[in-house]
Short mmCIF file of C-alpha atoms and ligand atoms in Angstrom, two decimals:
data_model
loop_
_atom_site.label_atom_id
_atom_site.label_comp_id
_atom_site.label_asym_id
_atom_site.label_seq_id
_atom_site.Cartn_x
_atom_site.Cartn_y
_atom_site.Cartn_z
CA MET N 245 0.12 0.18 -0.12
CA LYS N 246 1.49 3.54 -0.87
CA PRO N 247 -0.10 6.79 0.94
CA ASN N 248 -3.26 8.14 -0.94
CA ILE N 249 -2.07 11.66 -2.39
CA ASP N 250 -4.23 14.36 -3.08
CA VAL N 251 -2.97 18.03 -4.20
CA PHE N 252 -4.07 21.31 -3.45
CA ILE N 253 -3.01 23.96 -5.90
CA ASN N 254 -2.49 26.96 -3.94
CA ALA N 255 -2.80 28.10 -0.45
CA ILE N 256 -6.75 29.55 -1.02
CA ALA N 257 -7.74 26.16 -2.74
CA PHE N 258 -8.38 24.39 0.72
CA ARG N 259 -10.29 24.80 3.70
CA GLU N 260 -8.42 23.91 7.30
CA ASP N 261 -11.03 21.51 7.37
CA ASP N 262 -9.59 19.71 4.41
CA VAL N 263 -6.30 18.84 6.00
CA ARG N 264 -7.59 18.38 9.73
CA ASP N 265 -5.90 15.11 10.81
CA ALA N 266 -4.08 14.49 7.60
CA THR N 267 -0.65 14.30 6.75
CA VAL N 268 0.38 17.45 4.98
CA VAL N 269 3.34 19.04 3.26
CA VAL N 270 3.40 22.42 2.23
CA LEU N 271 5.54 23.31 -0.72
CA ASP N 272 6.70 26.79 -1.55
CA VAL N 273 9.92 26.03 -3.74
CA LEU N 274 10.38 29.82 -4.37
CA ARG N 275 11.23 30.35 -1.78
CA ALA N 276 9.45 30.25 1.81
CA CYS N 277 10.03 26.43 2.23
CA SER N 278 13.69 26.77 0.77
CA THR N 279 14.40 29.66 2.95
CA ILE N 280 13.01 27.94 6.03
CA GLN N 281 15.30 24.93 5.54
CA THR N 282 18.00 26.82 4.91
CA ALA N 283 17.69 28.72 8.16
CA LEU N 284 16.89 25.50 10.36
CA GLU N 285 20.27 23.81 8.50
CA ASN N 286 22.19 26.69 9.57
CA GLY N 287 21.33 26.44 13.39
CA ALA N 288 18.30 28.43 13.92
CA ASN N 289 16.34 26.98 16.69
CA GLY N 290 13.27 27.13 15.45
CA VAL N 291 10.59 29.23 12.81
CA ILE N 292 7.30 30.47 13.79
CA PRO N 293 5.28 31.21 10.79
CA VAL N 294 2.94 34.15 10.79
CA SER N 295 -0.22 34.20 8.58
CA ASP N 296 -0.81 37.32 5.91
CA SER N 297 -3.56 38.29 8.49
CA GLU N 298 -1.46 38.09 11.76
CA ASP N 299 0.96 41.03 13.27
CA PRO N 300 4.31 39.25 13.77
CA GLY N 301 4.71 41.96 16.51
CA LYS N 302 2.55 39.73 18.82
CA TYR N 303 5.20 37.40 18.90
CA THR N 304 8.26 39.83 19.14
CA ARG N 305 6.51 41.37 22.25
CA LEU N 306 6.81 37.89 23.90
CA LEU N 307 10.06 36.67 23.25
CA ASP N 308 13.50 37.91 24.13
CA PRO N 309 14.36 40.37 21.76
CA GLU N 310 18.19 39.36 21.69
CA LYS N 311 17.03 35.59 20.67
CA ILE N 312 14.75 36.44 18.02
CA LEU N 313 14.78 37.64 14.29
CA LEU N 314 11.90 39.10 12.30
CA CYS N 315 11.85 37.99 8.52
CA GLY N 316 10.15 37.76 5.68
CA GLU N 317 8.80 39.54 2.38
CA LYS N 318 6.10 41.77 0.78
CA ASN N 319 6.24 41.58 -2.54
CA GLY N 320 9.29 39.87 -2.56
CA ARG N 321 11.36 42.26 -0.96
CA LYS N 322 12.42 42.45 2.99
CA VAL N 323 9.47 44.21 4.51
CA GLU N 324 10.66 47.69 6.30
CA GLY N 325 11.76 47.12 10.15
CA PHE N 326 12.51 43.34 9.78
CA HIS N 327 15.89 41.91 10.32
CA LEU N 328 15.87 39.78 6.98
CA GLY N 329 13.83 39.24 3.89
CA ASN N 330 13.27 35.73 2.10
CA SER N 331 16.38 34.83 0.25
CA PRO N 332 18.11 31.89 1.71
CA PHE N 333 21.32 33.55 1.04
CA GLU N 334 20.60 35.82 4.30
CA TYR N 335 20.04 32.89 6.58
CA THR N 336 24.07 32.21 7.19
CA LYS N 337 25.25 30.46 10.23
CA GLU N 338 26.38 33.71 11.58
CA ILE N 339 23.17 35.22 11.39
CA VAL N 340 21.02 32.60 12.66
CA ASN N 341 22.73 30.30 14.69
CA GLY N 342 20.79 30.14 17.92
CA LYS N 343 17.81 32.31 16.60
CA THR N 344 14.16 31.93 16.72
CA LEU N 345 12.91 33.40 13.35
CA ILE N 346 9.62 35.04 12.95
CA PHE N 347 8.73 34.43 9.57
CA LYS N 348 5.97 36.29 7.29
CA THR N 349 5.79 35.49 3.52
CA SER N 350 2.88 36.29 1.28
CA SER N 351 1.75 32.72 0.67
CA GLY N 352 4.24 30.71 1.89
CA THR N 353 3.50 31.29 5.77
CA ARG N 354 -0.05 31.48 4.70
CA ALA N 355 -0.41 27.83 3.40
CA ILE N 356 1.62 26.68 6.56
CA THR N 357 -0.33 28.49 9.16
CA LYS N 358 -3.56 26.93 7.54
CA SER N 359 -2.22 23.66 8.04
CA THR N 360 -1.45 23.79 11.36
CA VAL N 361 -4.58 21.73 12.25
CA ALA N 362 -3.02 19.13 10.43
CA LYS N 363 -1.88 15.65 12.25
CA LYS N 364 1.73 16.38 11.04
CA THR N 365 2.97 19.40 9.23
CA ILE N 366 6.10 19.08 7.08
CA ILE N 367 7.76 21.47 5.09
CA GLY N 368 9.13 20.44 1.79
CA SER N 369 11.01 21.47 -1.36
CA PHE N 370 13.28 20.21 -3.88
CA LEU N 371 15.93 20.62 -1.35
CA ASN N 372 14.76 18.11 0.65
CA ILE N 373 12.73 16.00 -1.57
CA SER N 374 13.89 12.57 -0.98
CA ALA N 375 13.43 13.04 2.73
CA VAL N 376 10.00 14.12 2.34
CA VAL N 377 9.02 11.04 0.52
CA GLU N 378 10.82 8.67 2.83
CA MET N 379 8.73 10.61 5.88
CA LEU N 380 5.45 10.17 3.90
CA LEU N 381 6.34 6.51 2.91
CA GLU N 382 6.93 5.49 6.57
CA ARG N 383 3.83 7.36 7.41
CA ASN N 384 1.58 5.67 4.92
CA ASP N 385 -1.39 7.85 5.48
CA PRO N 386 -4.27 7.43 3.42
CA ARG N 387 -5.01 11.23 3.79
CA THR N 388 -1.61 12.76 2.26
CA MET N 389 -1.95 16.05 1.13
CA LEU N 390 0.61 18.16 -0.83
CA VAL N 391 -0.47 21.80 -0.37
CA CYS N 392 1.43 24.40 -3.04
CA ALA N 393 1.72 27.69 -1.55
CA GLY N 394 1.38 29.02 -4.99
CA TRP N 395 1.52 33.13 -5.45
CA ARG N 396 -1.17 35.47 -4.47
CA ASN N 397 -3.84 32.73 -5.20
CA ARG N 398 -2.36 31.54 -8.18
CA LEU N 399 -1.08 28.30 -9.17
CA SER N 400 2.93 28.34 -9.08
CA LEU N 401 4.55 25.97 -11.98
CA GLU N 402 7.43 25.51 -9.29
CA ASP N 403 5.25 24.24 -6.62
CA LEU N 404 3.17 21.86 -8.60
CA LEU N 405 6.31 20.36 -10.11
CA CYS N 406 7.49 19.79 -6.67
CA ALA N 407 4.24 18.00 -5.81
CA GLY N 408 4.73 16.01 -8.98
CA ALA N 409 8.20 14.87 -8.29
CA ILE N 410 6.93 13.57 -4.56
CA THR N 411 3.98 11.88 -6.58
CA TYR N 412 6.24 10.44 -8.99
CA GLN N 413 8.58 8.97 -6.24
CA ILE N 414 5.95 7.49 -4.30
CA TYR N 415 4.09 5.81 -6.73
CA GLY N 416 6.81 5.30 -9.53
CA ARG N 417 6.22 4.71 -13.18
CA LYS N 418 2.52 3.81 -12.99
CA LEU N 419 -0.20 5.81 -11.07
CA PRO N 420 -2.92 3.82 -9.05
CA GLU N 421 -6.07 3.98 -11.09
CA ASP N 422 -7.95 5.50 -8.30
CA ALA N 423 -5.18 8.38 -7.87
CA THR N 424 -6.92 11.92 -7.16
CA ASP N 425 -7.30 14.28 -9.95
CA GLY N 426 -4.58 16.25 -7.98
CA ALA N 427 -1.98 13.72 -7.98
CA LYS N 428 -2.72 13.20 -11.91
CA LEU N 429 -2.11 16.59 -12.88
CA ALA N 430 0.96 17.15 -10.70
CA TYR N 431 2.31 13.64 -11.83
CA GLY N 432 1.60 14.58 -15.06
CA LEU N 433 3.40 17.84 -15.26
CA TYR N 434 6.49 16.29 -13.39
CA GLU N 435 6.63 13.21 -15.82
CA LYS N 436 6.81 16.02 -19.02
CA TYR N 437 9.55 17.62 -17.60
CA ARG N 438 11.47 15.28 -15.25
CA LYS N 439 14.46 15.10 -17.19
CA ASN N 440 15.10 18.79 -16.76
CA VAL N 441 13.07 20.09 -14.27
CA ASP N 442 14.91 23.47 -13.36
CA ALA N 443 14.18 24.50 -17.15
CA PRO N 444 10.40 25.13 -16.69
CA ILE N 445 10.87 26.51 -13.15
CA LYS N 446 13.42 29.05 -14.41
CA THR N 447 11.16 30.40 -16.93
CA SER N 448 7.86 30.14 -14.43
CA SER N 449 6.00 33.51 -13.58
CA HIS N 450 7.94 33.73 -10.23
CA ALA N 451 11.10 32.96 -11.54
CA LYS N 452 10.80 35.99 -13.81
CA ARG N 453 9.83 38.17 -11.07
CA LEU N 454 12.81 37.33 -8.41
CA ARG N 455 14.96 37.68 -11.64
CA ASP N 456 13.79 41.01 -12.30
CA MET N 457 14.46 42.04 -8.52
CA GLY N 458 17.96 40.55 -8.77
CA PHE N 459 17.48 37.17 -7.01
CA GLU N 460 18.70 35.14 -9.85
CA LYS N 461 21.09 32.91 -7.75
CA ASP N 462 18.10 32.32 -5.29
CA LEU N 463 16.37 30.52 -8.70
CA GLU N 464 19.78 28.20 -8.91
CA TYR N 465 19.74 27.63 -5.28
CA CYS N 466 15.98 26.36 -4.74
CA THR N 467 16.39 24.06 -7.84
CA ARG N 468 18.91 22.06 -6.31
CA ILE N 469 17.61 18.47 -5.50
CA ASP N 470 18.67 16.91 -2.03
CA LEU N 471 20.97 19.36 -1.00
CA TYR N 472 19.56 17.94 2.38
CA SER N 473 18.43 14.96 4.23
CA SER N 474 16.30 16.49 6.86
CA VAL N 475 12.55 17.29 7.41
CA PRO N 476 11.22 20.56 9.02
CA VAL N 477 8.36 19.61 10.76
CA MET N 478 5.80 22.01 12.77
CA ARG N 479 4.50 21.31 16.22
CA ASP N 480 2.51 23.75 18.22
CA GLY N 481 3.29 26.29 15.84
CA LEU N 482 7.01 26.33 16.03
CA ILE N 483 8.77 24.68 12.76
CA THR N 484 12.45 22.63 13.89
CA LEU N 485 14.49 19.97 11.91
CA LYS N 486 13.78 16.36 11.98
CA HIS N 487 16.84 14.32 10.80
CA THR N 488 15.70 11.00 8.86
C1 LIG M 664 5.74 33.70 -0.87
O1 LIG M 664 6.00 33.04 0.38
O2 LIG M 664 4.70 34.10 -1.42
C2 LIG M 664 7.21 33.81 -1.51
O3 LIG M 664 8.19 33.09 -0.68
C3 LIG M 664 7.23 34.87 -2.16
C4 LIG M 664 8.90 35.06 -2.24
O4 LIG M 664 9.50 34.56 -3.08
O5 LIG M 664 9.82 35.87 -1.76
#
């Protein structure tokens, strides 16, 4: 038996009830999930995701200011008054080691915070894709949901491709007949591009926006496959690393 996978195409395509008690993988390849992974790999104590409607100040007031960093983006750029933006290259060991990050992005943290009601909330990207697949196979949950963050209520090709890559690794060369429509869509997209996944990502809409803002090297980095073998997992609102 393989986990039964469904796919949501963006952060508004699901309600909390859809993911309640499920195993959820949130995917925001460009860039929130790739940045969270990088920050934790570089020694951050944990990441507190903040939804688009929440004031991150409520967390900063509760925690020791010496130990926290306020992070994230609006329209791709660092928010005024925040310590860091959303480029993984800002999250170096020197800067994040030992810190807790309060993290707010346009779509990525919106999808993550909506998924807090899940049984397990996992943060995925191309950077840790095989470790995510291993965790999903181990859990073998009949309710496994891949939540693509997308961008401003739209579909993002890079997130759907990542969902497809996970689906492909789990199901192998043949989709089960009763696969969900979401799994079929993601699988089919990945199957088409699997020999050269970074090409469609680099010409995707969000890649173009990031390139125009000067984030070309973020694209190179976020399309690297299996750079890490750990999985960020959320518990009680805090994301920390689980090594597989
Ligand atoms: C998001 O959460 O919408 C993205 O991570 C945006 C970005 O690339 O900065």
